[in-house]
Amino acid sequence: MATPNVEYTTSFTHTLRTMVKKLWTKLVKFTKFIKEIGQDDPRRFIHSFKVGLAVVLIYILHHFRPSFYGFGDNIIWAVLTVVIVLELSVGATLGKGFNRMLATWLGGALGVASNKIAILCGDKGRVVMTSIFVFVIAERVTFMRFSPKLKARYDYGMIIFILTFCLVSLSDVSGNELLEMAYERLLTIIIGSSIAITVCIFICPVWIGKDLHNKIAGNIEKVADFLEGFGDEYFNDTENSEDENNKEFLHKYKRALSSKNSEETMAVLARWEPRHGRFRFRHPWKEYLKIGNLTRFCAYKVEALSVYLHNSKTPYEYRSRIQEPCTDISMESGKALKEASLMIKKMSKSSSPKVHVLNAKNAAESLKSVLRTNPWEGADHLEIIPASTVASLLIDIVVCVEQICEAVEELASLANFVPSESLHRGVVQPISDSDGSVHVVSVA
Amino acid sequence: MATPNVEYTTSFTHTLRTMVKKLWTKLVKFTKFIKEIGQDDPRRFIHSFKVGLAVVLIYILHHFRPSFYGFGDNIIWAVLTVVIVLELSVGATLGKGFNRMLATWLGGALGVASNKIAILCGDKGRVVMTSIFVFVIAERVTFMRFSPKLKARYDYGMIIFILTFCLVSLSDVSGNELLEMAYERLLTIIIGSSIAITVCIFICPVWIGKDLHNKIAGNIEKVADFLEGFGDEYFNDTENSEDENNKEFLHKYKRALSSKNSEETMAVLARWEPRHGRFRFRHPWKEYLKIGNLTRFCAYKVEALSVYLHNSKTPYEYRSRIQEPCTDISMESGKALKEASLMIKKMSKSSSPKVHVLNAKNAAESLKSVLRTNPWEGADHLEIIPASTVASLLIDIVVCVEQICEAVEELASLANFVPSESLHRGVVQPISDSDGSVHVVSVA
């Protein structure tokens, strides 16, 4: 009997081992997955901690002062409020909190009124009247939610309004009892929202306005990275020798292509935020959307340009004839955007974007005059078309870059950026005159 | 005494009149605003009606069978569920409903378990244990919500899970009473969700899958509109004589530029929907996203092209030398996209997109051979650059159009589109051979 028993034990330990091993790999995988989420944005760890903390806070408060809430069951409303209202950013939390408090107050008051009116109509009349009230309010407010303007700021409030109105007007109790109940619920929701807002603002706050600010600056920088690198990349005579891994800067701009929706959402939420850091309460958030849109238009052009990096290149012999002005345009445009992005990041006025835009415009003029000399005389038109398209797109991009820099300038004056020592020294390099002399104007 | 009295009455009626007038203008304005929201999408009226109906349905059910829900106060949970779960589209409603039911069940079960464990630890131990449980669950699940994959499908469920878990484990009652309470709440939520889902599916349902389907087809059509009109518009010798109002087709493609986010949301929601119309349960929704992305890339190119419609036009003398092949390319690309869009709309296989792609490719070859003959010999390079850029972009667009048509083809085979009589007759027009003879191949 010993042998089968041993065999059984062995196979059992074997099964157990594989199971433990499997579980371990799964656990390792899961931990890795969690780590990745956190590494993308470490503030997520802090936010999760804050939610846990806020819920426990309410529990402790309830445990030591159960009389505080009037009656025990109401703790659920406070917990409900905290879990739903507490969002990652201060703007979203404040928006939801105010929406919830205001909507509960309005819905509750209207609900009590409709309840009183319905009672006046007798027993059967009450059912009819309540049905009508509830139907009309639910129908109308649901319809209002489709308005894009109202939806952006008050969508959550409108749901809560319907909800509260229905709860109060459908309630079985009435008279003073109803009033008391409504009052207590409003109180718990105010307490819940206040706890959520307090925790959100005072423990490592995440300001969505700042996020928007950084995002816009980041998008400009991504487009700038491409432009700065484009010249060397396109006029490179050798065939793609390096691997593509080192050329991440050529793809980063793609993120700017589809960020319109998130920028708009952020701008709406940012308007709820109070003064923080160097952002005033009425910071010109709309200006950021304008800059974002202009950056996106520039990114569309960059997208069109990027096609010519890879296929159907004009032979180097012809390409090289416009190399200098084209490299100058893309380099100076890139620098102008980098400086504009830096200006936003540091929130300081600076004249260096203008200087680089001027350089880029000069380089564009220089490119035009090169083109006027018919540099490709006698070449196959089909072969030079890619190069001439690159030239044309680059000339267009200078216009876009100028618009972006002007918008940033406008933001700087609207948001009272502080004038600062020039962040970098800029040098204007005009096209050499016909007599060959070169004027170099240094701007301090 | 009579005169001042009359005066008083007159001024009073006057004030009343202005007030009524003001109110009337406001009412007219508001009605207009409401009408506009409705006209954008008349299904919004129906949806609002459905929400009102569902809430009244619950009230009536509660009024005639108060015993049905066990205890009266629970009606609030049913109303809460209906108002929050009932969304415009079936996909969103089903997703929220299932999320809510599953999350309530899971959270409730876990909450009851944690409550029982906490009670075993004595009076003081209970507070500590409950705090730890609530904190860990709230913290971990909130963190999980940041995972983009989970967020897309289960975000609402995760909030409800935290909520229910907190409510049950923090509850003052325990033992059988707690079990009973949890069971009754789950039941009302199931009833509420079921009413919401039933009303949503059986009264004028709005299928988000169908919306996505139409949206993708619509975006392709918008790009096609531009391409069909581009040739005539660009090679028009006369200066902008017509007003811009008649040229809406030149701007419609812009909507396709920034629709990425909404397409992705729709695809996630569409996966919840059961078989409806000619859409199966596992309809290849991902394929739509692929087509959407390709259309967007084509729209970026169209955006680059549209710049050349307005400024820095090459003189007509030079432009006209590439007029024919360019007009053919844009017209045939536009037709190919129109047919592809029609193929999606009618859900029927068709070979006509292929035919038009072939025509467009032939036209591109023809353009290339025109360019090889150096049509602009002797012209100012700066002047011909815009025209050559247009030519280059059009050649690129043919590649994009071919990719879109291939993706639509793939969708047709994955989604089992029915083969149909060709929707339109297509004609292949190859480049005229050197001997001048033209072969016309008709495809039935």
PDB file of N, CA, C and O in Angstrom, chain A residues 47 85-98 193 196-198 200 269:
ATOM      1  N   HIS A  47      -3.819  59.507  -5.127  1.00  0.00           N
ATOM      2  CA  HIS A  47      -5.267  59.672  -5.222  1.00  0.00           C
ATOM      3  C   HIS A  47      -5.999  58.482  -4.603  1.00  0.00           C
ATOM      4  O   HIS A  47      -6.949  58.655  -3.836  1.00  0.00           O
ATOM      5  N   VAL A  85     -17.768  61.833  -5.545  1.00  0.00           N
ATOM      6  CA  VAL A  85     -17.295  63.202  -5.782  1.00  0.00           C
ATOM      7  C   VAL A  85     -15.770  63.299  -5.871  1.00  0.00           C
ATOM      8  O   VAL A  85     -15.234  64.072  -6.657  1.00  0.00           O
ATOM      9  N   LEU A  86     -15.077  62.491  -5.064  1.00  0.00           N
ATOM     10  CA  LEU A  86     -13.615  62.638  -5.006  1.00  0.00           C
ATOM     11  C   LEU A  86     -12.965  62.151  -6.302  1.00  0.00           C
ATOM     12  O   LEU A  86     -12.905  60.963  -6.582  1.00  0.00           O
ATOM     13  N   GLU A  87     -12.490  63.101  -7.102  1.00  0.00           N
ATOM     14  CA  GLU A  87     -11.843  62.762  -8.374  1.00  0.00           C
ATOM     15  C   GLU A  87     -10.359  63.078  -8.283  1.00  0.00           C
ATOM     16  O   GLU A  87      -9.904  63.690  -7.319  1.00  0.00           O
ATOM     17  N   LEU A  88      -9.617  62.700  -9.315  1.00  0.00           N
ATOM     18  CA  LEU A  88      -8.168  62.905  -9.290  1.00  0.00           C
ATOM     19  C   LEU A  88      -7.815  64.385  -9.136  1.00  0.00           C
ATOM     20  O   LEU A  88      -6.955  64.750  -8.343  1.00  0.00           O
ATOM     21  N   SER A  89      -8.493  65.247  -9.897  1.00  0.00           N
ATOM     22  CA  SER A  89      -8.090  66.653  -9.894  1.00  0.00           C
ATOM     23  C   SER A  89      -9.018  67.506  -9.043  1.00  0.00           C
ATOM     24  O   SER A  89     -10.180  67.164  -8.831  1.00  0.00           O
ATOM     25  N   VAL A  90      -8.500  68.626  -8.575  1.00  0.00           N
ATOM     26  CA  VAL A  90      -9.287  69.534  -7.755  1.00  0.00           C
ATOM     27  C   VAL A  90     -10.479  70.086  -8.549  1.00  0.00           C
ATOM     28  O   VAL A  90     -11.596  70.160  -8.037  1.00  0.00           O
ATOM     29  N   GLY A  91     -10.233  70.422  -9.818  1.00  0.00           N
ATOM     30  CA  GLY A  91     -11.300  70.995 -10.645  1.00  0.00           C
ATOM     31  C   GLY A  91     -12.486  70.056 -10.759  1.00  0.00           C
ATOM     32  O   GLY A  91     -13.642  70.458 -10.567  1.00  0.00           O
ATOM     33  N   ALA A  92     -12.225  68.785 -11.045  1.00  0.00           N
ATOM     34  CA  ALA A  92     -13.305  67.816 -11.203  1.00  0.00           C
ATOM     35  C   ALA A  92     -14.036  67.620  -9.882  1.00  0.00           C
ATOM     36  O   ALA A  92     -15.274  67.537  -9.843  1.00  0.00           O
ATOM     37  N   THR A  93     -13.290  67.556  -8.772  1.00  0.00           N
ATOM     38  CA  THR A  93     -13.907  67.350  -7.462  1.00  0.00           C
ATOM     39  C   THR A  93     -14.800  68.537  -7.082  1.00  0.00           C
ATOM     40  O   THR A  93     -15.930  68.352  -6.639  1.00  0.00           O
ATOM     41  N   LEU A  94     -14.263  69.760  -7.283  1.00  0.00           N
ATOM     42  CA  LEU A  94     -15.051  70.948  -6.952  1.00  0.00           C
ATOM     43  C   LEU A  94     -16.305  71.009  -7.819  1.00  0.00           C
ATOM     44  O   LEU A  94     -17.402  71.286  -7.336  1.00  0.00           O
ATOM     45  N   GLY A  95     -16.141  70.735  -9.107  1.00  0.00           N
ATOM     46  CA  GLY A  95     -17.281  70.766 -10.026  1.00  0.00           C
ATOM     47  C   GLY A  95     -18.358  69.794  -9.586  1.00  0.00           C
ATOM     48  O   GLY A  95     -19.532  70.154  -9.456  1.00  0.00           O
ATOM     49  N   LYS A  96     -17.958  68.551  -9.298  1.00  0.00           N
ATOM     50  CA  LYS A  96     -18.933  67.545  -8.892  1.00  0.00           C
ATOM     51  C   LYS A  96     -19.546  67.884  -7.546  1.00  0.00           C
ATOM     52  O   LYS A  96     -20.748  67.730  -7.350  1.00  0.00           O
ATOM     53  N   GLY A  97     -18.707  68.352  -6.621  1.00  0.00           N
ATOM     54  CA  GLY A  97     -19.195  68.688  -5.283  1.00  0.00           C
ATOM     55  C   GLY A  97     -20.253  69.782  -5.324  1.00  0.00           C
ATOM     56  O   GLY A  97     -21.339  69.626  -4.769  1.00  0.00           O
ATOM     57  N   PHE A  98     -19.940  70.882  -6.021  1.00  0.00           N
ATOM     58  CA  PHE A  98     -20.903  71.985  -6.105  1.00  0.00           C
ATOM     59  C   PHE A  98     -22.160  71.547  -6.843  1.00  0.00           C
ATOM     60  O   PHE A  98     -23.274  71.869  -6.437  1.00  0.00           O
ATOM     61  N   SER A 193     -19.482  66.041   0.653  1.00  0.00           N
ATOM     62  CA  SER A 193     -18.803  66.827  -0.370  1.00  0.00           C
ATOM     63  C   SER A 193     -17.665  67.630   0.244  1.00  0.00           C
ATOM     64  O   SER A 193     -16.575  67.722  -0.330  1.00  0.00           O
ATOM     65  N   ALA A 196     -14.737  65.441   0.898  1.00  0.00           N
ATOM     66  CA  ALA A 196     -14.076  65.116  -0.365  1.00  0.00           C
ATOM     67  C   ALA A 196     -13.251  66.298  -0.860  1.00  0.00           C
ATOM     68  O   ALA A 196     -12.090  66.152  -1.252  1.00  0.00           O
ATOM     69  N   ILE A 197     -13.850  67.505  -0.815  1.00  0.00           N
ATOM     70  CA  ILE A 197     -13.142  68.689  -1.320  1.00  0.00           C
ATOM     71  C   ILE A 197     -11.934  69.002  -0.444  1.00  0.00           C
ATOM     72  O   ILE A 197     -10.849  69.293  -0.948  1.00  0.00           O
ATOM     73  N   THR A 198     -12.107  68.889   0.878  1.00  0.00           N
ATOM     74  CA  THR A 198     -10.996  69.175   1.780  1.00  0.00           C
ATOM     75  C   THR A 198      -9.828  68.225   1.527  1.00  0.00           C
ATOM     76  O   THR A 198      -8.681  68.645   1.372  1.00  0.00           O
ATOM     77  N   CYS A 200      -9.223  66.555  -1.066  1.00  0.00           N
ATOM     78  CA  CYS A 200      -8.681  66.750  -2.414  1.00  0.00           C
ATOM     79  C   CYS A 200      -7.754  67.962  -2.464  1.00  0.00           C
ATOM     80  O   CYS A 200      -6.700  67.916  -3.094  1.00  0.00           O
ATOM     81  N   LEU A 269     -13.086  71.889 -16.673  1.00  0.00           N
ATOM     82  CA  LEU A 269     -12.864  71.575 -15.256  1.00  0.00           C
ATOM     83  C   LEU A 269     -11.964  72.607 -14.585  1.00  0.00           C
ATOM     84  O   LEU A 269     -12.153  72.947 -13.416  1.00  0.00           O
TER      85      LEU A 269
END
